[in-house]
PDB file of N, CA, C and O in Angstrom:
ATOM      1  N   UNK A   1      23.279 168.417  85.874  1.00 72.00           N
ATOM      2  CA  UNK A   1      22.963 168.191  87.185  1.00 72.00           C
ATOM      3  C   UNK A   1      23.829 168.663  88.438  1.00 72.00           C
ATOM      4  O   UNK A   1      24.949 168.474  87.826  1.00 72.00           O
ATOM      5  N   UNK A   2      23.412 169.032  89.797  1.00 84.00           N
ATOM      6  CA  UNK A   2      24.004 169.546  90.577  1.00 84.00           C
ATOM      7  C   UNK A   2      25.086 168.128  91.376  1.00 84.00           C
ATOM      8  O   UNK A   2      24.128 167.295  91.647  1.00 84.00           O
ATOM      9  N   UNK A   3      26.216 168.357  91.650  1.00 86.00           N
ATOM     10  CA  UNK A   3      26.704 167.332  92.631  1.00 86.00           C
ATOM     11  C   UNK A   3      25.698 167.198  93.877  1.00 86.00           C
ATOM     12  O   UNK A   3      25.058 167.874  94.541  1.00 86.00           O
ATOM     13  N   UNK A   4      26.106 165.825  94.368  1.00 86.00           N
ATOM     14  CA  UNK A   4      25.543 165.806  95.689  1.00 86.00           C
ATOM     15  C   UNK A   4      26.347 165.365  96.745  1.00 86.00           C
ATOM     16  O   UNK A   4      27.600 164.803  96.832  1.00 86.00           O
ATOM     17  N   UNK A   5      26.069 166.060  97.868  1.00 86.00           N
ATOM     18  CA  UNK A   5      26.729 165.917  99.095  1.00 86.00           C
ATOM     19  C   UNK A   5      27.356 164.612  99.455  1.00 86.00           C
ATOM     20  O   UNK A   5      26.036 163.552  99.296  1.00 86.00           O
ATOM     21  N   UNK A   6      28.350 163.931  99.838  1.00 85.00           N
ATOM     22  CA  UNK A   6      28.977 162.658  99.989  1.00 85.00           C
ATOM     23  C   UNK A   6      28.012 161.823 101.247  1.00 85.00           C
ATOM     24  O   UNK A   6      27.418 160.872 100.812  1.00 85.00           O
ATOM     25  N   UNK A   7      27.561 162.711 102.126  1.00 85.00           N
ATOM     26  CA  UNK A   7      26.638 161.741 103.081  1.00 85.00           C
ATOM     27  C   UNK A   7      25.316 161.442 102.643  1.00 85.00           C
ATOM     28  O   UNK A   7      24.729 160.413 103.119  1.00 85.00           O
ATOM     29  N   UNK A   8      24.870 162.457 101.937  1.00 87.00           N
ATOM     30  CA  UNK A   8      23.634 161.820 101.097  1.00 87.00           C
ATOM     31  C   UNK A   8      23.857 160.922 100.050  1.00 87.00           C
ATOM     32  O   UNK A   8      22.661 160.244 100.342  1.00 87.00           O
ATOM     33  N   UNK A   9      24.597 160.840  99.429  1.00 87.00           N
ATOM     34  CA  UNK A   9      24.903 159.871  98.641  1.00 87.00           C
ATOM     35  C   UNK A   9      25.166 158.600  99.415  1.00 87.00           C
ATOM     36  O   UNK A   9      24.411 157.483  98.779  1.00 87.00           O
ATOM     37  N   UNK A  10      25.938 158.506 100.417  1.00 89.00           N
ATOM     38  CA  UNK A  10      25.932 157.104 101.104  1.00 89.00           C
ATOM     39  C   UNK A  10      24.567 157.066 101.779  1.00 89.00           C
ATOM     40  O   UNK A  10      24.098 155.622 101.760  1.00 89.00           O
ATOM     41  N   UNK A  11      23.586 157.962 102.130  1.00 90.00           N
ATOM     42  CA  UNK A  11      22.496 157.506 102.885  1.00 90.00           C
ATOM     43  C   UNK A  11      21.433 156.957 101.963  1.00 90.00           C
ATOM     44  O   UNK A  11      20.565 156.041 101.832  1.00 90.00           O
ATOM     45  N   UNK A  12      22.028 157.034 100.235  1.00 90.00           N
ATOM     46  CA  UNK A  12      21.150 156.534  99.367  1.00 90.00           C
ATOM     47  C   UNK A  12      21.529 155.010  98.628  1.00 90.00           C
ATOM     48  O   UNK A  12      20.924 154.436  97.766  1.00 90.00           O
ATOM     49  N   UNK A  13      22.707 154.707  98.861  1.00 91.00           N
ATOM     50  CA  UNK A  13      23.027 153.311  98.755  1.00 91.00           C
ATOM     51  C   UNK A  13      22.264 152.532  98.727  1.00 91.00           C
ATOM     52  O   UNK A  13      21.729 152.408 100.533  1.00 91.00           O
ATOM     53  N   UNK A  14      21.749 151.471  98.230  1.00 92.00           N
ATOM     54  CA  UNK A  14      20.514 150.299  98.017  1.00 92.00           C
ATOM     55  C   UNK A  14      20.681 149.432  98.874  1.00 92.00           C
ATOM     56  O   UNK A  14      19.916 148.854  99.286  1.00 92.00           O
ATOM     57  N   UNK A  15      21.995 149.268  99.009  1.00 95.00           N
ATOM     58  CA  UNK A  15      22.240 147.942  99.905  1.00 95.00           C
ATOM     59  C   UNK A  15      22.809 148.087 101.259  1.00 95.00           C
ATOM     60  O   UNK A  15      23.600 148.514 101.339  1.00 95.00           O
ATOM     61  N   UNK A  16      22.086 147.433 102.308  1.00 95.00           N
ATOM     62  CA  UNK A  16      22.202 147.706 103.468  1.00 95.00           C
ATOM     63  C   UNK A  16      23.611 147.388 103.969  1.00 95.00           C
ATOM     64  O   UNK A  16      24.307 148.112 104.616  1.00 95.00           O
ATOM     65  N   UNK A  17      24.164 146.515 103.956  1.00 97.00           N
ATOM     66  CA  UNK A  17      25.349 145.950 104.020  1.00 97.00           C
ATOM     67  C   UNK A  17      26.504 146.709 103.515  1.00 97.00           C
ATOM     68  O   UNK A  17      27.316 147.111 103.938  1.00 97.00           O
ATOM     69  N   UNK A  18      26.347 147.192 102.298  1.00 95.00           N
ATOM     70  CA  UNK A  18      27.484 148.216 101.718  1.00 95.00           C
ATOM     71  C   UNK A  18      27.185 149.429 102.172  1.00 95.00           C
ATOM     72  O   UNK A  18      28.490 149.870 102.667  1.00 95.00           O
ATOM     73  N   UNK A  19      25.955 149.840 102.636  1.00 94.00           N
ATOM     74  CA  UNK A  19      25.902 151.260 103.267  1.00 94.00           C
ATOM     75  C   UNK A  19      26.721 151.013 104.727  1.00 94.00           C
ATOM     76  O   UNK A  19      27.255 151.944 105.108  1.00 94.00           O
ATOM     77  N   UNK A  20      26.397 150.116 105.410  1.00 96.00           N
ATOM     78  CA  UNK A  20      26.854 149.948 106.744  1.00 96.00           C
ATOM     79  C   UNK A  20      28.455 150.017 106.702  1.00 96.00           C
ATOM     80  O   UNK A  20      28.866 150.390 107.501  1.00 96.00           O
ATOM     81  N   UNK A  21      28.826 149.279 105.539  1.00 96.00           N
ATOM     82  CA  UNK A  21      30.233 149.324 105.554  1.00 96.00           C
ATOM     83  C   UNK A  21      30.828 150.390 105.345  1.00 96.00           C
ATOM     84  O   UNK A  21      31.818 150.910 106.069  1.00 96.00           O
ATOM     85  N   UNK A  22      30.262 151.216 104.253  1.00 92.00           N
ATOM     86  CA  UNK A  22      30.999 152.347 104.171  1.00 92.00           C
ATOM     87  C   UNK A  22      31.170 153.370 105.259  1.00 92.00           C
ATOM     88  O   UNK A  22      31.913 153.982 105.527  1.00 92.00           O
ATOM     89  N   UNK A  23      29.421 153.413 106.039  1.00 91.00           N
ATOM     90  CA  UNK A  23      29.704 154.101 106.912  1.00 91.00           C
ATOM     91  C   UNK A  23      30.512 153.889 108.245  1.00 91.00           C
ATOM     92  O   UNK A  23      31.352 154.611 109.031  1.00 91.00           O
ATOM     93  N   UNK A  24      31.179 152.605 108.491  1.00 93.00           N
ATOM     94  CA  UNK A  24      31.763 152.236 109.403  1.00 93.00           C
ATOM     95  C   UNK A  24      33.153 152.477 108.960  1.00 93.00           C
ATOM     96  O   UNK A  24      34.124 152.893 109.749  1.00 93.00           O
ATOM     97  N   UNK A  25      33.518 152.422 107.762  1.00 92.00           N
ATOM     98  CA  UNK A  25      35.047 152.634 107.328  1.00 92.00           C
ATOM     99  C   UNK A  25      35.288 154.285 107.386  1.00 92.00           C
ATOM    100  O   UNK A  25      36.198 154.481 108.181  1.00 92.00           O
ATOM    101  N   UNK A  26      34.098 154.814 107.323  1.00 88.00           N
ATOM    102  CA  UNK A  26      34.289 156.761 107.326  1.00 88.00           C
ATOM    103  C   UNK A  26      34.303 156.978 108.920  1.00 88.00           C
ATOM    104  O   UNK A  26      35.375 157.338 109.384  1.00 88.00           O
ATOM    105  N   UNK A  27      33.840 156.128 109.746  1.00 88.00           N
ATOM    106  CA  UNK A  27      33.852 156.219 111.355  1.00 88.00           C
ATOM    107  C   UNK A  27      34.860 155.815 111.794  1.00 88.00           C
ATOM    108  O   UNK A  27      35.614 156.598 112.786  1.00 88.00           O
ATOM    109  N   UNK A  28      35.569 154.782 111.493  1.00 91.00           N
ATOM    110  CA  UNK A  28      36.938 153.944 111.885  1.00 91.00           C
ATOM    111  C   UNK A  28      38.034 155.040 111.197  1.00 91.00           C
ATOM    112  O   UNK A  28      38.932 155.469 112.139  1.00 91.00           O
ATOM    113  N   UNK A  29      37.890 155.679 110.217  1.00 89.00           N
ATOM    114  CA  UNK A  29      38.709 157.056 109.705  1.00 89.00           C
ATOM    115  C   UNK A  29      38.706 157.837 110.680  1.00 89.00           C
ATOM    116  O   UNK A  29      39.867 158.402 111.001  1.00 89.00           O
ATOM    117  N   UNK A  30      37.698 158.507 111.028  1.00 86.00           N
ATOM    118  CA  UNK A  30      38.105 159.474 112.161  1.00 86.00           C
ATOM    119  C   UNK A  30      38.451 159.076 113.732  1.00 86.00           C
ATOM    120  O   UNK A  30      39.346 160.107 114.286  1.00 86.00           O
ATOM    121  N   UNK A  31      38.048 157.778 113.950  1.00 89.00           N
ATOM    122  CA  UNK A  31      38.484 157.321 115.137  1.00 89.00           C
ATOM    123  C   UNK A  31      39.901 157.298 115.292  1.00 89.00           C
ATOM    124  O   UNK A  31      40.867 157.575 116.175  1.00 89.00           O
ATOM    125  N   UNK A  32      40.590 156.574 113.927  1.00 90.00           N
ATOM    126  CA  UNK A  32      41.915 156.222 114.000  1.00 90.00           C
ATOM    127  C   UNK A  32      42.882 157.676 114.000  1.00 90.00           C
ATOM    128  O   UNK A  32      43.921 157.833 114.740  1.00 90.00           O
ATOM    129  N   UNK A  33      42.320 158.643 113.305  1.00 89.00           N
ATOM    130  CA  UNK A  33      42.975 160.252 113.159  1.00 89.00           C
ATOM    131  C   UNK A  33      42.880 160.587 114.528  1.00 89.00           C
ATOM    132  O   UNK A  33      44.125 161.005 114.987  1.00 89.00           O
ATOM    133  N   UNK A  34      41.929 160.338 115.167  1.00 89.00           N
ATOM    134  CA  UNK A  34      41.952 161.183 116.610  1.00 89.00           C
ATOM    135  C   UNK A  34      43.078 160.360 117.604  1.00 89.00           C
ATOM    136  O   UNK A  34      43.555 160.901 118.241  1.00 89.00           O
ATOM    137  N   UNK A  35      43.329 159.004 117.531  1.00 94.00           N
ATOM    138  CA  UNK A  35      43.929 158.342 118.365  1.00 94.00           C
ATOM    139  C   UNK A  35      45.507 158.651 117.733  1.00 94.00           C
ATOM    140  O   UNK A  35      46.359 158.409 118.642  1.00 94.00           O
ATOM    141  N   UNK A  36      45.578 158.846 116.603  1.00 95.00           N
ATOM    142  CA  UNK A  36      46.996 159.392 116.164  1.00 95.00           C
ATOM    143  C   UNK A  36      47.495 160.839 116.427  1.00 95.00           C
ATOM    144  O   UNK A  36      48.281 161.428 116.038  1.00 95.00           O
ATOM    145  N   UNK A  37      46.380 161.490 116.795  1.00 95.00           N
ATOM    146  CA  UNK A  37      46.597 163.178 117.693  1.00 95.00           C
ATOM    147  C   UNK A  37      46.468 163.936 116.021  1.00 95.00           C
ATOM    148  O   UNK A  37      47.177 165.055 116.389  1.00 95.00           O
ATOM    149  N   UNK A  38      45.975 163.572 114.848  1.00 92.00           N
ATOM    150  CA  UNK A  38      45.715 164.395 113.970  1.00 92.00           C
ATOM    151  C   UNK A  38      44.730 165.135 113.831  1.00 92.00           C
ATOM    152  O   UNK A  38      43.505 164.939 114.898  1.00 92.00           O
ATOM    153  N   UNK A  39      44.504 166.346 113.493  1.00 89.00           N
ATOM    154  CA  UNK A  39      43.457 167.187 113.483  1.00 89.00           C
ATOM    155  C   UNK A  39      41.898 166.782 113.329  1.00 89.00           C
ATOM    156  O   UNK A  39      41.883 165.496 112.683  1.00 89.00           O
ATOM    157  N   UNK A  40      40.962 166.942 114.068  1.00 83.00           N
ATOM    158  CA  UNK A  40      39.544 166.489 113.762  1.00 83.00           C
ATOM    159  C   UNK A  40      39.223 166.764 112.178  1.00 83.00           C
ATOM    160  O   UNK A  40      39.776 167.378 111.397  1.00 83.00           O
ATOM    161  N   UNK A  41      38.484 165.640 112.006  1.00 77.00           N
ATOM    162  CA  UNK A  41      38.060 165.681 110.635  1.00 77.00           C
ATOM    163  C   UNK A  41      36.579 165.681 110.391  1.00 77.00           C
ATOM    164  O   UNK A  41      35.907 165.143 111.376  1.00 77.00           O
ATOM    165  N   UNK A  42      35.928 166.144 108.940  1.00 77.00           N
ATOM    166  CA  UNK A  42      34.715 166.246 108.921  1.00 77.00           C
ATOM    167  C   UNK A  42      34.463 165.491 107.887  1.00 77.00           C
ATOM    168  O   UNK A  42      35.277 165.170 106.925  1.00 77.00           O
ATOM    169  N   UNK A  43      33.207 164.645 107.594  1.00 72.00           N
ATOM    170  CA  UNK A  43      33.242 163.721 106.501  1.00 72.00           C
ATOM    171  C   UNK A  43      33.421 164.874 105.014  1.00 72.00           C
ATOM    172  O   UNK A  43      33.882 164.291 104.346  1.00 72.00           O
ATOM    173  N   UNK A  44      33.101 165.962 104.796  1.00 74.00           N
ATOM    174  CA  UNK A  44      33.300 166.544 103.887  1.00 74.00           C
ATOM    175  C   UNK A  44      34.997 166.936 103.820  1.00 74.00           C
ATOM    176  O   UNK A  44      35.274 167.232 102.543  1.00 74.00           O
ATOM    177  N   UNK A  45      35.705 166.854 104.545  1.00 77.00           N
ATOM    178  CA  UNK A  45      37.046 166.856 104.668  1.00 77.00           C
ATOM    179  C   UNK A  45      37.858 165.570 103.711  1.00 77.00           C
ATOM    180  O   UNK A  45      38.728 165.455 103.193  1.00 77.00           O
ATOM    181  N   UNK A  46      36.850 164.524 104.012  1.00 79.00           N
ATOM    182  CA  UNK A  46      37.281 163.028 103.405  1.00 79.00           C
ATOM    183  C   UNK A  46      36.746 162.963 102.226  1.00 79.00           C
ATOM    184  O   UNK A  46      37.219 162.252 101.251  1.00 79.00           O
ATOM    185  N   UNK A  47      35.604 163.331 101.894  1.00 81.00           N
ATOM    186  CA  UNK A  47      34.696 162.751 100.748  1.00 81.00           C
ATOM    187  C   UNK A  47      34.216 164.468  99.744  1.00 81.00           C
ATOM    188  O   UNK A  47      33.354 165.186 100.482  1.00 81.00           O
ATOM    189  N   UNK A  48      34.904 164.695  98.588  1.00 79.00           N
ATOM    190  CA  UNK A  48      34.044 165.889  98.279  1.00 79.00           C
ATOM    191  C   UNK A  48      33.125 165.478  97.608  1.00 79.00           C
ATOM    192  O   UNK A  48      32.132 164.507  97.603  1.00 79.00           O
ATOM    193  N   UNK A  49      31.830 166.504  97.066  1.00 82.00           N
ATOM    194  CA  UNK A  49      30.539 166.310  96.713  1.00 82.00           C
ATOM    195  C   UNK A  49      30.778 165.289  95.448  1.00 82.00           C
ATOM    196  O   UNK A  49      31.693 165.413  94.676  1.00 82.00           O
ATOM    197  N   UNK A  50      29.640 164.250  95.406  1.00 83.00           N
ATOM    198  CA  UNK A  50      29.681 163.283  94.470  1.00 83.00           C
ATOM    199  C   UNK A  50      28.988 163.899  93.048  1.00 83.00           C
ATOM    200  O   UNK A  50      28.088 164.469  93.069  1.00 83.00           O
ATOM    201  N   UNK A  51      29.409 163.716  91.981  1.00 84.00           N
ATOM    202  CA  UNK A  51      28.988 164.299  90.617  1.00 84.00           C
ATOM    203  C   UNK A  51      27.859 163.313  90.297  1.00 84.00           C
ATOM    204  O   UNK A  51      27.730 162.082  90.560  1.00 84.00           O
ATOM    205  N   UNK A  52      26.536 164.288  89.945  1.00 78.00           N
ATOM    206  CA  UNK A  52      25.307 163.599  89.627  1.00 78.00           C
ATOM    207  C   UNK A  52      25.314 163.254  88.445  1.00 78.00           C
ATOM    208  O   UNK A  52      26.354 163.304  87.405  1.00 78.00           O
ATOM    209  N   UNK A  53      25.038 161.748  88.435  1.00 71.00           N
ATOM    210  CA  UNK A  53      24.931 161.331  86.829  1.00 71.00           C
ATOM    211  C   UNK A  53      24.182 161.898  86.282  1.00 71.00           C
ATOM    212  O   UNK A  53      23.151 162.161  86.399  1.00 71.00           O
ATOM    213  N   UNK A  54      24.300 161.597  84.654  1.00 69.00           N
ATOM    214  CA  UNK A  54      23.585 162.311  83.524  1.00 69.00           C
ATOM    215  C   UNK A  54      22.188 161.828  83.794  1.00 69.00           C
ATOM    216  O   UNK A  54      22.381 160.447  83.908  1.00 69.00           O
ATOM    217  N   UNK A  55      21.107 162.222  83.693  1.00 65.00           N
ATOM    218  CA  UNK A  55      19.848 161.379  83.164  1.00 65.00           C
ATOM    219  C   UNK A  55      19.622 160.701  81.772  1.00 65.00           C
ATOM    220  O   UNK A  55      20.303 161.531  80.934  1.00 65.00           O
ATOM    221  N   UNK A  56      19.313 159.533  81.580  1.00 61.00           N
ATOM    222  CA  UNK A  56      19.180 159.090  80.426  1.00 61.00           C
ATOM    223  C   UNK A  56      17.935 159.608  79.981  1.00 61.00           C
ATOM    224  O   UNK A  56      16.888 159.278  80.134  1.00 61.00           O
ATOM    225  N   UNK A  57      17.832 160.324  78.854  1.00 53.00           N
ATOM    226  CA  UNK A  57      16.882 161.023  77.858  1.00 53.00           C
ATOM    227  C   UNK A  57      16.498 160.252  76.842  1.00 53.00           C
ATOM    228  O   UNK A  57      15.660 160.737  75.903  1.00 53.00           O
ATOM    229  N   UNK A  58      17.017 158.808  76.882  1.00 48.00           N
ATOM    230  CA  UNK A  58      16.422 158.108  75.287  1.00 48.00           C
ATOM    231  C   UNK A  58      14.947 157.500  75.325  1.00 48.00           C
ATOM    232  O   UNK A  58      14.264 157.384  76.497  1.00 48.00           O
ATOM    233  N   UNK A  59      14.560 157.968  74.141  1.00 51.00           N
ATOM    234  CA  UNK A  59      12.837 157.815  74.019  1.00 51.00           C
ATOM    235  C   UNK A  59      12.954 156.475  73.803  1.00 51.00           C
ATOM    236  O   UNK A  59      13.584 155.786  72.647  1.00 51.00           O
ATOM    237  N   UNK A  60      11.567 155.818  74.056  1.00 45.00           N
ATOM    238  CA  UNK A  60      11.616 154.119  73.864  1.00 45.00           C
ATOM    239  C   UNK A  60      10.694 154.252  72.874  1.00 45.00           C
ATOM    240  O   UNK A  60       9.789 154.855  72.176  1.00 45.00           O
TER     241      UNK A  60
END
């Protein structure tokens, strides 16, 4: 299976609270970098693609 982009992976987090927390942490990471005068960041700079989990092909 192909890796999935981190932003798509985050959007698929099944728990609203967890997904919101992850989004806020990443947003504040970008805000703090700006306030510290660091170069602009993109989500892809912070998180590499997420490896896809192998599918379970077990027969029942």
